[in-house]
Amino acid sequence: MGLETIRVGVIGVGRGKSFMDGASTTAGMELVALCDSWESKLEEGGKQNGAATYTDYDQFLEHDMD
């Protein structure tokens, strides 16, 4: 029986970078959304990780994630 992948989001692309880097399918996680007010780093992180990006916290929470 395999582990189910958990869809995660990260708030803060600066301090959250280590968590973003560690969220992998081998760890049982899929990074699906990022939230930050630092727009240039947010867009960069979204492109690198294939994750949706949000500057609005409430919209971020509405994203389909566990």
Short mmCIF file of C-alpha atoms in Angstrom, two decimals:
data_model
loop_
_atom_site.label_atom_id
_atom_site.label_comp_id
_atom_site.label_asym_id
_atom_site.label_seq_id
_atom_site.Cartn_x
_atom_site.Cartn_y
_atom_site.Cartn_z
CA MET A 1 0.00 0.00 0.00
CA GLY A 2 1.56 3.32 -1.14
CA LEU A 3 1.43 6.66 0.54
CA GLU A 4 -1.00 9.27 -0.67
CA THR A 5 0.58 12.52 -1.89
CA ILE A 6 -0.29 15.57 0.21
CA ARG A 7 -0.90 18.78 -1.76
CA VAL A 8 0.81 21.59 0.18
CA GLY A 9 1.12 25.36 0.00
CA VAL A 10 3.85 27.60 1.39
CA ILE A 11 3.51 31.12 2.77
CA GLY A 12 6.68 33.15 2.43
CA VAL A 13 9.05 32.39 -0.42
CA GLY A 14 12.09 33.69 1.47
CA ARG A 15 12.00 31.71 4.70
CA GLY A 16 9.80 29.05 3.10
CA LYS A 17 12.40 28.19 0.44
CA SER A 18 13.79 25.22 2.36
CA PHE A 19 10.29 23.80 2.73
CA MET A 20 9.57 24.44 -0.96
CA ASP A 21 12.77 22.58 -1.88
CA GLY A 22 11.87 19.66 0.41
CA ALA A 23 8.30 19.26 -0.83
CA SER A 24 8.75 16.40 -3.26
CA THR A 25 6.83 13.32 -4.26
CA THR A 26 9.56 11.19 -2.68
CA ALA A 27 8.67 12.91 0.61
CA GLY A 28 4.97 12.34 -0.11
CA MET A 29 4.26 16.01 -0.87
CA GLU A 30 3.36 18.03 -3.94
CA LEU A 31 3.91 21.81 -3.80
CA VAL A 32 0.83 23.35 -5.42
CA ALA A 33 0.63 26.97 -4.19
CA LEU A 34 2.81 29.82 -2.91
CA CYS A 35 1.81 33.04 -1.18
CA ASP A 36 3.90 36.16 -0.58
CA SER A 37 3.82 39.92 -1.10
CA TRP A 38 7.34 39.80 -2.63
CA GLU A 39 6.04 39.49 -6.18
CA SER A 40 9.30 39.02 -8.10
CA LYS A 41 10.46 36.15 -5.85
CA LEU A 42 6.93 34.74 -5.77
CA GLU A 43 6.74 34.50 -9.57
CA GLU A 44 10.24 33.01 -9.71
CA GLY A 45 9.32 30.37 -7.12
CA GLY A 46 6.08 29.57 -8.91
CA LYS A 47 7.86 29.00 -12.22
CA GLN A 48 10.61 26.88 -10.65
CA ASN A 49 8.14 24.68 -8.80
CA GLY A 50 5.16 24.66 -11.16
CA ALA A 51 2.99 26.07 -8.38
CA ALA A 52 0.17 28.61 -8.42
CA THR A 53 1.10 31.99 -6.92
CA TYR A 54 -0.91 34.34 -4.74
CA THR A 55 -0.30 37.73 -3.17
CA ASP A 56 -3.69 37.56 -1.43
CA TYR A 57 -3.79 35.24 1.60
CA ASP A 58 -7.55 34.56 1.36
CA GLN A 59 -7.26 33.54 -2.30
CA PHE A 60 -4.30 31.34 -1.41
CA LEU A 61 -6.43 29.50 1.18
CA GLU A 62 -9.08 28.82 -1.45
CA HIS A 63 -6.59 26.84 -3.56
CA ASP A 64 -7.17 23.08 -3.73
CA MET A 65 -4.63 21.78 -1.21
CA ASP A 66 -4.54 19.63 1.90
#
